[in-house]
Coordinates of C-alpha atoms in Angstrom, one line a residue:
Chain A
X26 CA 0.0 0.0 0.0
X27 CA 2.8 2.4 1.0
X28 CA 4.6 1.5 -2.2
X29 CA 1.7 2.3 -4.3
X30 CA 1.3 5.7 -2.7
X31 CA 4.9 6.4 -3.3
X32 CA 4.6 5.4 -7.0
X33 CA 1.6 7.7 -7.5
X34 CA 3.6 10.5 -5.9
X35 CA 6.5 9.9 -8.2
X36 CA 4.3 9.9 -11.3
X37 CA 2.6 13.1 -10.2
X38 CA 6.0 14.8 -9.6
X39 CA 7.2 13.5 -13.0
X40 CA 4.1 14.9 -14.8
X41 CA 4.3 18.2 -13.0
X42 CA 8.0 18.7 -13.8
X43 CA 7.4 17.8 -17.5
X44 CA 4.4 20.1 -17.6
X45 CA 6.2 23.0 -16.1
X46 CA 9.1 22.4 -18.5
X47 CA 6.7 22.6 -21.4
X48 CA 5.3 25.9 -20.0
X49 CA 8.7 27.5 -19.6
X50 CA 10.3 26.2 -22.8
X51 CA 8.9 28.7 -25.3
X52 CA 10.2 31.6 -23.3
X53 CA 13.5 29.9 -22.6
X54 CA 13.9 29.0 -26.3
X55 CA 13.2 32.6 -27.4
X56 CA 15.7 33.8 -24.9
X57 CA 18.3 31.4 -26.2
X58 CA 17.5 32.3 -29.8
X59 CA 17.9 36.0 -29.1
X60 CA 21.4 35.4 -27.8
X61 CA 22.6 33.2 -30.7
X62 CA 24.6 34.0 -33.8
X63 CA 22.6 33.2 -37.0
X64 CA 24.7 30.1 -37.7
X65 CA 23.8 28.7 -34.3
X66 CA 20.1 29.8 -34.4
X67 CA 19.2 28.1 -37.7
X68 CA 21.3 24.9 -37.0
X69 CA 19.4 21.6 -37.2
X70 CA 19.6 19.6 -35.0
X71 CA 19.3 22.6 -32.6
X72 CA 22.3 23.8 -30.6
X73 CA 22.0 23.8 -26.9
X74 CA 25.5 25.1 -26.3
X75 CA 26.8 28.1 -28.2
X76 CA 28.8 31.3 -27.8
X77 CA 26.2 34.0 -26.9
X78 CA 26.1 37.4 -28.4
X79 CA 24.2 40.5 -27.3
X80 CA 24.4 42.1 -30.7
X81 CA 20.8 41.6 -31.6
X82 CA 19.5 42.9 -28.3
X83 CA 21.8 45.9 -28.8
X84 CA 20.6 46.4 -32.3
X85 CA 16.9 46.4 -31.6
X86 CA 17.3 49.1 -28.9
X87 CA 19.9 51.3 -30.6
X88 CA 19.2 50.9 -34.4
X89 CA 15.4 50.5 -34.2
X90 CA 12.9 52.9 -32.7
X91 CA 12.2 50.4 -29.8
X92 CA 13.1 53.0 -27.1
X93 CA 10.4 55.2 -28.5
X94 CA 7.9 52.4 -28.5
X95 CA 8.9 51.6 -25.0
X96 CA 8.3 55.2 -24.0
X97 CA 4.9 55.1 -25.6
X98 CA 3.9 51.8 -23.9
X99 CA 5.1 53.0 -20.5
X100 CA 3.4 56.4 -20.8
X101 CA 0.1 54.8 -21.7
X102 CA 0.4 52.2 -19.0
X103 CA 1.4 54.7 -16.4
X104 CA -1.2 57.2 -17.4
X105 CA -3.8 54.5 -17.3
X106 CA -2.9 53.5 -13.8
X107 CA -2.8 57.0 -12.5
X108 CA -6.3 57.8 -13.7
X109 CA -8.0 54.4 -13.7
X110 CA -7.1 53.1 -10.3
X111 CA -8.3 56.2 -8.3
X112 CA -11.6 56.3 -10.3
X113 CA -12.1 52.6 -9.7
X114 CA -11.2 52.8 -6.0
X115 CA -13.8 55.5 -5.5
X116 CA -16.4 53.5 -7.3
X117 CA -15.5 50.3 -5.6
X118 CA -15.7 52.0 -2.2
X119 CA -19.1 53.3 -3.0
X120 CA -20.3 49.8 -4.2
X121 CA -18.8 48.2 -1.2
X122 CA -20.4 50.5 1.4
X123 CA -23.7 50.8 -0.2
X124 CA -25.2 47.4 -0.8
X125 CA -28.5 47.4 -2.5
X126 CA -30.3 45.7 -5.4
X127 CA -29.4 48.7 -7.5
X128 CA -25.7 48.5 -6.9
X129 CA -25.8 44.7 -7.4
X130 CA -27.3 45.4 -10.8
X131 CA -24.6 48.0 -11.5
X132 CA -21.9 45.5 -10.6
X133 CA -23.4 43.0 -13.0
X134 CA -23.5 45.5 -15.8
X135 CA -19.8 46.1 -15.1
X136 CA -19.3 42.4 -15.7
X137 CA -21.2 42.7 -18.9
X138 CA -19.0 45.5 -20.1
X139 CA -15.9 43.4 -19.4
X140 CA -17.3 40.8 -21.7
X141 CA -18.0 43.0 -24.7
X142 CA -16.5 42.1 -28.0
X143 CA -13.7 44.6 -28.3
X144 CA -13.9 44.5 -32.1
X145 CA -17.4 46.1 -31.9
X146 CA -16.0 49.1 -30.1
X147 CA -12.8 49.5 -31.9
X148 CA -14.6 50.5 -35.1
X149 CA -16.5 53.5 -33.8
X150 CA -13.3 54.5 -31.9
X151 CA -11.4 54.5 -35.1
X152 CA -13.9 56.6 -36.9
X153 CA -14.3 59.1 -34.0
X154 CA -10.5 59.3 -33.3
X155 CA -9.9 60.2 -36.9
X156 CA -12.7 62.7 -36.8
X157 CA -11.5 64.4 -33.6
X158 CA -7.8 64.3 -34.6
X159 CA -7.0 61.9 -31.8
X160 CA -5.6 59.3 -34.1
X161 CA -2.1 58.2 -33.3
X162 CA -1.9 59.9 -29.9
X163 CA -1.0 58.6 -26.5
X164 CA -3.9 60.4 -25.1
X165 CA -6.6 58.4 -26.9
X166 CA -4.9 55.1 -25.9
X167 CA -4.9 56.2 -22.2
X168 CA -8.6 57.1 -22.5
X169 CA -9.5 53.7 -23.9
X170 CA -7.4 51.8 -21.4
X171 CA -8.8 53.8 -18.5
X172 CA -12.3 53.1 -19.6
X173 CA -11.8 49.4 -20.2
X174 CA -9.9 48.9 -17.0
X175 CA -12.8 50.2 -14.9
X176 CA -14.9 47.0 -14.7
X177 CA -12.0 44.7 -13.7
X178 CA -10.4 47.2 -11.3
X179 CA -13.7 48.0 -9.7
X180 CA -14.5 44.4 -9.1
X181 CA -11.0 43.7 -7.7
X182 CA -11.0 46.7 -5.4
X183 CA -14.6 46.1 -4.2
X184 CA -13.5 42.6 -3.2
X185 CA -10.7 44.1 -1.1
X186 CA -12.9 46.8 0.4
X187 CA -15.4 44.1 1.4
X188 CA -12.7 42.6 3.6
X189 CA -12.4 45.7 5.6
X190 CA -14.9 45.7 8.4
X191 CA -17.4 48.6 8.4
X192 CA -16.6 49.3 12.0
X193 CA -13.5 51.0 10.8
X194 CA -15.6 53.4 8.7
X195 CA -17.9 54.1 11.6
X196 CA -15.0 54.7 14.0
X197 CA -13.5 57.2 11.6
X198 CA -16.9 59.0 11.3
X199 CA -17.1 59.2 15.1
X200 CA -13.6 60.7 15.1
X201 CA -15.0 63.4 12.8
X202 CA -13.9 62.3 9.4
X203 CA -16.1 63.1 6.4
X204 CA -16.9 60.3 4.1
X205 CA -14.2 61.2 1.6
X206 CA -11.7 61.5 4.4
X207 CA -12.7 58.1 5.8
X208 CA -12.0 56.8 2.3
X209 CA -8.6 58.1 1.7
X210 CA -7.2 58.4 5.2
X211 CA -8.5 55.1 6.8
X212 CA -9.9 52.6 4.4
X213 CA -7.7 53.0 1.4
X214 CA -4.5 52.5 3.3
X215 CA -6.2 49.4 4.8
X216 CA -6.2 47.7 1.5
X217 CA -2.7 48.6 0.4
X218 CA -1.8 45.1 -0.8
X219 CA -5.1 45.1 -2.8
X220 CA -4.1 48.4 -4.3
X221 CA -0.8 46.9 -5.4
X222 CA -2.5 44.0 -7.0
X223 CA -4.9 46.3 -8.8
X224 CA -2.1 48.6 -10.0
X225 CA -0.2 45.6 -11.3
X226 CA -3.1 44.3 -13.3
X227 CA -4.1 47.7 -14.6
X228 CA -0.6 48.4 -15.7
X229 CA -0.3 45.0 -17.4
X230 CA -3.6 45.4 -19.2
X231 CA -2.6 48.7 -20.7
X232 CA 1.0 47.5 -21.5
X233 CA -0.2 44.4 -23.3
X234 CA -3.0 46.1 -25.2
X235 CA -2.8 45.1 -28.9
X236 CA -6.1 45.5 -30.8
X237 CA -6.8 49.1 -30.0
X238 CA -3.1 50.0 -30.3
X239 CA -3.0 48.3 -33.7
X240 CA -5.9 50.3 -35.0
X241 CA -5.4 53.6 -33.3
X242 CA -1.7 54.2 -33.3
X243 CA 0.5 55.2 -36.2
X244 CA 4.2 56.0 -36.3
X245 CA 4.1 58.4 -33.4
X246 CA 2.4 56.6 -30.7
X247 CA 3.1 53.0 -31.7
X248 CA 3.4 50.6 -28.7
X249 CA 5.7 47.7 -28.2
X250 CA 3.1 44.9 -28.9
X251 CA 2.2 46.4 -32.2
X252 CA 5.9 46.9 -33.1
X253 CA 6.9 43.4 -32.3
X254 CA 4.0 41.9 -34.2
X255 CA 5.2 43.7 -37.3
X256 CA 8.7 42.4 -36.8
X257 CA 7.6 38.9 -36.1
X258 CA 5.5 38.8 -39.2
X259 CA 8.4 39.4 -41.5
X260 CA 10.8 37.0 -43.0
X261 CA 12.6 34.3 -41.0
X262 CA 15.9 36.3 -41.2
X263 CA 14.5 38.7 -38.8
X264 CA 13.8 36.0 -36.3
X265 CA 16.8 36.8 -34.1
X266 CA 16.0 40.4 -34.1
X267 CA 12.3 39.8 -33.2
X268 CA 13.2 37.4 -30.4
X269 CA 15.5 40.0 -28.9
X270 CA 12.8 42.5 -29.1
X271 CA 10.2 40.1 -27.7
X272 CA 12.4 39.1 -24.8
X273 CA 13.1 42.8 -24.1
X274 CA 9.3 43.5 -24.0
X275 CA 8.5 40.8 -21.5
X276 CA 11.6 40.8 -19.4
X277 CA 10.5 43.6 -17.0
X278 CA 7.1 42.0 -16.6
X279 CA 8.5 38.6 -15.8
X280 CA 10.9 40.0 -13.2
X281 CA 8.1 42.0 -11.7
X282 CA 5.9 39.0 -11.7
X283 CA 8.4 36.9 -9.8
X284 CA 8.9 39.6 -7.2
X285 CA 5.2 40.4 -6.8
X286 CA 3.9 36.9 -7.2
X287 CA 1.6 36.8 -4.3
X288 CA -0.2 40.0 -5.4
X289 CA -0.5 38.7 -8.9
X290 CA -2.1 35.4 -7.8
X291 CA -4.4 37.2 -5.4
X292 CA -5.6 39.3 -8.3
X293 CA -6.2 36.3 -10.5
X294 CA -8.2 34.4 -7.8
X295 CA -10.0 37.5 -6.4
X296 CA -12.6 37.6 -9.1
X297 CA -13.3 33.9 -8.5
X298 CA -13.5 33.6 -4.8
X299 CA -16.0 36.2 -4.0
Chain B
X21 CA -24.5 55.1 6.3
X22 CA -25.7 58.0 4.3
X23 CA -26.9 56.5 1.1
X24 CA -26.9 59.6 -1.0
X25 CA -23.3 60.3 -0.4
X26 CA -22.2 57.0 -1.7
X27 CA -23.5 57.9 -5.1
X28 CA -20.8 60.5 -5.6
X29 CA -18.2 57.9 -5.2
X30 CA -19.6 55.9 -8.1
X31 CA -20.1 58.9 -10.4
X32 CA -16.7 59.6 -11.9
X33 CA -16.0 56.0 -12.9
X34 CA -19.5 55.6 -14.3
X35 CA -19.2 58.8 -16.3
X36 CA -15.9 57.8 -17.8
X37 CA -17.4 54.5 -18.9
X38 CA -20.5 56.1 -20.2
X39 CA -18.7 58.4 -22.4
X40 CA -15.9 56.2 -23.6
X41 CA -17.7 52.9 -23.8
X42 CA -21.5 53.3 -23.9
X43 CA -21.5 56.1 -26.5
X44 CA -19.3 54.3 -29.0
X45 CA -21.4 51.3 -28.4
X46 CA -24.5 53.2 -29.4
X47 CA -22.7 54.6 -32.4
X48 CA -21.6 51.2 -33.5
X49 CA -25.1 49.7 -33.2
X50 CA -26.4 52.6 -35.1
X51 CA -23.8 52.3 -37.9
X52 CA -24.7 48.6 -38.3
X53 CA -27.9 49.8 -40.0
X54 CA -26.1 52.1 -42.4
X55 CA -24.0 51.5 -45.5
X56 CA -20.7 53.2 -44.6
X57 CA -17.7 52.8 -46.9
X58 CA -15.1 54.8 -45.1
X59 CA -13.3 56.4 -48.2
X60 CA -16.6 57.7 -49.5
X61 CA -18.9 59.1 -46.8
X62 CA -21.6 60.0 -45.9
X63 CA -23.2 56.8 -44.7
X64 CA -26.8 56.2 -45.7
X65 CA -29.5 54.1 -44.0
X66 CA -30.1 50.6 -45.3
X67 CA -32.0 49.0 -42.5
X68 CA -31.1 45.4 -42.2
X69 CA -29.1 45.3 -45.4
X70 CA -25.8 44.7 -43.7
X71 CA -27.2 41.9 -41.6
X72 CA -28.6 40.2 -44.7
X73 CA -25.3 40.5 -46.5
X74 CA -23.4 39.0 -43.6
X75 CA -25.8 36.2 -43.0
X76 CA -25.6 35.2 -46.6
X77 CA -21.8 35.4 -46.7
X78 CA -20.3 32.0 -46.6
X79 CA -17.1 33.4 -45.3
X80 CA -19.0 34.7 -42.2
X81 CA -20.4 31.3 -41.6
X82 CA -16.9 29.8 -42.1
X83 CA -15.5 32.2 -39.5
X84 CA -18.3 31.3 -37.1
X85 CA -17.5 27.6 -37.5
X86 CA -13.8 28.3 -36.9
X87 CA -14.6 30.3 -33.8
X88 CA -17.0 27.8 -32.3
X89 CA -14.7 24.9 -33.2
X90 CA -11.8 26.8 -31.6
X91 CA -13.7 27.6 -28.4
X92 CA -14.9 24.1 -28.0
X93 CA -11.5 22.4 -28.3
X94 CA -9.7 25.2 -26.5
X95 CA -12.0 25.2 -23.4
X96 CA -12.2 21.4 -23.2
X97 CA -8.4 21.1 -23.2
X98 CA -7.8 23.9 -20.8
X99 CA -10.4 22.7 -18.3
X100 CA -9.3 19.1 -18.3
X101 CA -5.6 20.0 -18.1
X102 CA -6.2 22.8 -15.6
X103 CA -8.2 20.6 -13.2
X104 CA -5.7 17.8 -13.5
X105 CA -2.7 20.0 -12.8
X106 CA -4.5 21.8 -10.0
X107 CA -5.3 18.6 -8.3
X108 CA -1.8 17.4 -8.7
X109 CA -0.4 20.6 -7.3
X110 CA -2.6 20.2 -4.3
X111 CA -1.4 16.7 -3.7
X112 CA 2.4 17.3 -3.7
X113 CA 4.1 18.2 -0.5
X114 CA 7.4 19.8 -1.6
X115 CA 8.0 22.4 -4.2
X116 CA 4.6 24.0 -4.5
X117 CA 6.2 27.4 -4.4
X118 CA 8.5 26.8 -7.3
X119 CA 5.9 25.1 -9.4
X120 CA 3.5 28.0 -8.8
X121 CA 6.1 30.5 -9.8
X122 CA 7.0 28.7 -13.0
X123 CA 3.3 28.1 -13.9
X124 CA 2.8 31.9 -13.7
X125 CA 5.3 32.5 -16.5
X126 CA 3.0 32.2 -19.5
X127 CA 0.6 34.7 -17.9
X128 CA 3.4 37.2 -17.7
X129 CA 3.9 37.1 -21.4
X130 CA 2.1 39.7 -23.6
X131 CA -0.3 37.7 -25.7
X132 CA 1.1 38.9 -29.0
X133 CA 4.6 38.1 -27.9
X134 CA 3.4 34.7 -26.7
X135 CA 1.9 34.1 -30.2
X136 CA 5.2 34.9 -31.7
X137 CA 7.1 32.5 -29.4
X138 CA 4.6 29.8 -30.4
X139 CA 4.9 30.6 -34.0
X140 CA 8.6 30.1 -34.0
X141 CA 8.2 26.7 -32.3
X142 CA 5.6 25.6 -34.8
X143 CA 7.7 26.3 -37.9
X144 CA 8.0 22.9 -39.7
X145 CA 11.6 22.7 -40.5
X146 CA 13.5 24.5 -37.8
X147 CA 10.8 24.7 -35.2
X148 CA 11.5 23.0 -31.9
X149 CA 8.1 21.3 -31.8
X150 CA 8.7 19.1 -34.8
X151 CA 12.2 18.5 -33.6
X152 CA 11.0 17.1 -30.3
X153 CA 8.4 15.1 -32.1
X154 CA 11.1 13.7 -34.3
X155 CA 13.0 12.6 -31.3
X156 CA 10.1 10.2 -30.4
X157 CA 9.7 9.1 -33.9
X158 CA 6.8 11.3 -35.0
X159 CA 7.0 13.3 -38.2
X160 CA 5.3 16.5 -37.4
X161 CA 2.9 18.2 -39.8
X162 CA 3.4 21.6 -41.3
X163 CA 1.4 23.1 -38.5
X164 CA 0.8 26.7 -39.5
X165 CA 0.9 26.0 -43.2
X166 CA -1.5 23.0 -43.1
X167 CA -5.1 24.0 -43.1
X168 CA -6.0 20.9 -41.1
X169 CA -3.6 21.7 -38.3
X170 CA -3.4 25.5 -38.2
X171 CA -6.4 25.9 -35.9
X172 CA -5.0 23.3 -33.5
X173 CA -1.8 25.2 -33.4
X174 CA -3.7 28.2 -32.2
X175 CA -5.5 26.0 -29.7
X176 CA -2.1 24.8 -28.4
X177 CA -0.7 28.3 -28.2
X178 CA -3.7 29.6 -26.3
X179 CA -3.7 26.6 -24.1
X180 CA -0.1 27.3 -23.2
X181 CA -0.9 30.8 -22.3
X182 CA -4.1 30.5 -20.5
X183 CA -4.1 27.1 -18.7
X184 CA -2.1 28.6 -15.9
X185 CA -5.0 30.9 -15.1
X186 CA -7.3 27.9 -14.8
X187 CA -4.7 26.0 -12.7
X188 CA -4.1 28.8 -10.3
X189 CA -7.7 29.7 -9.7
X190 CA -8.7 26.1 -9.2
X191 CA -5.7 25.5 -7.0
X192 CA -6.6 28.4 -4.8
X193 CA -10.0 27.0 -4.6
X194 CA -8.7 23.6 -3.6
X195 CA -6.6 25.3 -0.9
X196 CA -9.6 26.9 0.6
X197 CA -11.9 24.0 0.6
X198 CA -13.5 23.1 3.9
X199 CA -11.8 20.1 5.3
X200 CA -14.6 18.5 7.2
X201 CA -16.5 16.8 4.4
X202 CA -13.3 15.4 3.0
X203 CA -12.2 14.1 6.4
X204 CA -15.6 12.7 7.1
X205 CA -15.5 10.8 3.8
X206 CA -12.0 9.4 4.6
X207 CA -13.3 8.2 7.9
X208 CA -16.2 6.6 6.1
X209 CA -13.6 4.7 4.0
X210 CA -14.1 6.5 0.7
X211 CA -11.3 6.0 -1.8
X212 CA -9.4 8.9 -3.3
X213 CA -11.2 8.7 -6.5
X214 CA -14.6 8.7 -4.9
X215 CA -13.6 11.6 -2.7
X216 CA -12.8 13.4 -5.9
X217 CA -16.0 12.7 -7.7
X218 CA -18.5 13.2 -4.9
X219 CA -17.0 15.8 -2.7
X220 CA -14.2 17.8 -4.2
X221 CA -15.5 18.4 -7.6
X222 CA -19.0 19.4 -6.5
X223 CA -17.5 21.8 -4.0
X224 CA -15.4 23.3 -6.7
X225 CA -18.3 23.7 -9.1
X226 CA -18.8 27.5 -8.7
X227 CA -15.1 28.0 -9.4
X228 CA -15.1 25.7 -12.4
X229 CA -18.0 27.5 -13.7
X230 CA -16.3 30.8 -13.2
X231 CA -13.3 29.6 -15.1
X232 CA -15.4 28.1 -17.8
X233 CA -17.3 31.4 -18.4
X234 CA -14.1 33.6 -18.3
X235 CA -12.3 31.3 -20.6
X236 CA -15.2 31.0 -23.0
X237 CA -15.6 34.8 -23.2
X238 CA -11.9 35.2 -23.9
X239 CA -11.6 32.3 -26.3
X240 CA -14.5 33.7 -28.3
X241 CA -12.7 37.0 -28.7
X242 CA -9.3 35.6 -29.5
X243 CA -7.4 37.9 -31.9
X244 CA -3.8 38.7 -30.9
X245 CA -2.6 35.1 -31.1
X246 CA -4.1 34.4 -34.5
X247 CA -2.6 37.6 -36.0
X248 CA 0.8 36.7 -34.5
X249 CA 0.7 33.1 -35.7
X250 CA -1.2 32.9 -39.0
X251 CA -3.0 36.1 -39.8
X252 CA -6.1 34.1 -40.5
X253 CA -4.7 31.5 -43.0
X254 CA -3.9 29.2 -44.5
X255 CA -7.1 29.7 -46.5
X256 CA -9.8 30.5 -44.1
X257 CA -8.8 27.8 -41.5
X258 CA -7.9 30.2 -38.8
X259 CA -10.1 33.1 -39.7
X260 CA -12.2 33.5 -36.6
X261 CA -15.0 35.9 -36.3
X262 CA -12.7 38.6 -34.8
X263 CA -10.3 38.3 -37.8
X264 CA -13.2 38.4 -40.2
X265 CA -14.5 41.4 -38.5
X266 CA -11.1 43.1 -38.5
X267 CA -10.7 42.5 -42.2
X268 CA -14.1 43.8 -43.0
X269 CA -13.5 47.0 -41.0
X270 CA -9.9 47.8 -41.7
X271 CA -9.1 46.2 -45.1
X272 CA -12.4 46.4 -46.9
X273 CA -13.3 49.6 -44.9
X274 CA -16.9 48.6 -44.7
X275 CA -17.7 50.2 -41.4
X276 CA -21.4 49.5 -41.5
X277 CA -21.0 45.8 -42.3
X278 CA -18.2 45.4 -39.7
X279 CA -20.4 47.0 -37.1
X280 CA -23.1 44.6 -37.9
X281 CA -20.8 41.6 -37.4
X282 CA -19.8 43.2 -34.1
X283 CA -23.4 43.4 -33.0
X284 CA -24.0 39.8 -34.0
X285 CA -21.0 38.8 -31.9
X286 CA -22.3 40.9 -29.0
X287 CA -25.7 39.1 -29.2
X288 CA -24.0 35.7 -29.0
X289 CA -21.8 36.7 -26.1
X290 CA -24.8 38.4 -24.4
X291 CA -26.4 35.0 -24.1
X292 CA -23.4 33.7 -22.2
X293 CA -23.3 36.9 -20.1
X294 CA -26.9 36.6 -19.2
X295 CA -26.6 33.0 -18.3
X296 CA -23.7 33.7 -16.1
X297 CA -25.3 36.6 -14.3
X298 CA -28.4 34.5 -13.7
X299 CA -26.1 31.9 -12.1
X300 CA -24.2 34.5 -10.0
X301 CA -27.5 36.0 -8.8
X302 CA -28.7 32.5 -7.7
X303 CA -25.5 31.8 -5.9
X304 CA -25.7 35.2 -4.2
X305 CA -29.2 34.5 -3.0
X306 CA -28.1 31.1 -1.5
X307 CA -25.3 32.9 0.4

């Protein structure tokens, strides 16, 4: 009996290790590729040991406008977070502290918005952006990201606010705080880890945005995802360059993710475990 | 608490969404009833003309078939894989932390970038996928160039990227399951498998449903990955509704028709949304 249990455990471990290796491999391989000389990269059978080179990484950041794209992506993501999170926090606080059938309905309609087909909305946006001269601007991308981030951020933050007992609010009111003061002096700090989670997700959503960026940005406000997709779609000779760019794009996220794991997982599971 | 005051908190966020999302939505729905060829405005009203054109377009139906086919296989694979790995993760004693960190990795990758990574692996001659297959004696197909396999390549790519989400949510659920029913069953002599079927899975049902709905919504709207990997080809084999819609709007510049496709997509998704909200409301009432 004991032996059988051991065997099962070994099988499970073996499967998990294999599974995780499969998950990690695409990223690992792209990283390897980006560090190879062409002769090593296109070798068949593939080369696991080689002399690395940083020349493609260097090229993509010095000879191609990737720094500009990075600036665009970061500006949009930062702008989104700075506007979207406070708005969502306010709304989430309101929803959390005022539970009624009406607010329940409102939360559900937020969920509905989150599930919209983006393609439906990108079309009027394109037409209107062109009309108002907002095409190819960072501003319009921030507007969109802020709006689309509201449902998710509000749901997340409401979940965090719900965990703060209402006695804390009442104590603050007794101490003479107005509702707004209660909000930003007492309750908001109480959900600091939740805020971190929301900021991470909001940032990521804006940083990773592709469809709207594809349609609404031109040469001036082009973002990293759009740029790399263009590179990737070209001939195989550009493979090394694209992989360098791609790794460059996700490297900061991966590092951040490892450091802020717990927050990230909390955010993923928050929506589910309400 | 003063109820009126709380309304002010909700106002800014709602206003932003109203202006930036609801108004364009209204505009898009309105446009679906107009013929609007972008290079030569102005648009003119044609009632249901766009809808008729679309519903009689065989490419539209092909794209619907591609989308539904994709969603079915994608969700089934991710659910089965996700539950399995979550259960396994729950069972192991050492290394949970490392596994979790590594499982997170695909989720940290920008979807478009993930698509590119996958594309490079799926290349027939130099791609690592076919290389690994050759090591175990299988001669891999031309994946992205083969109209029979292209869609499955997208399924695999999406599965790579999104199964971690399923795993982590279900794993978190498993961690927070009440222990008493399981312990009671063990005392009663239930085997592991029976425990699984009759206790654990039913307890996980709300979470599984949540994951099911979330993934279905997202799988339905898949776009980035397809563009990164195949651009809709070969032929029409990976032209999902989103790609069809995109082409209509930004290649053919038929704004009216594209809006109509969007509305149709919205209606289909609305059914899912409505079902899920009904379910959530029922669960909320129980609690």
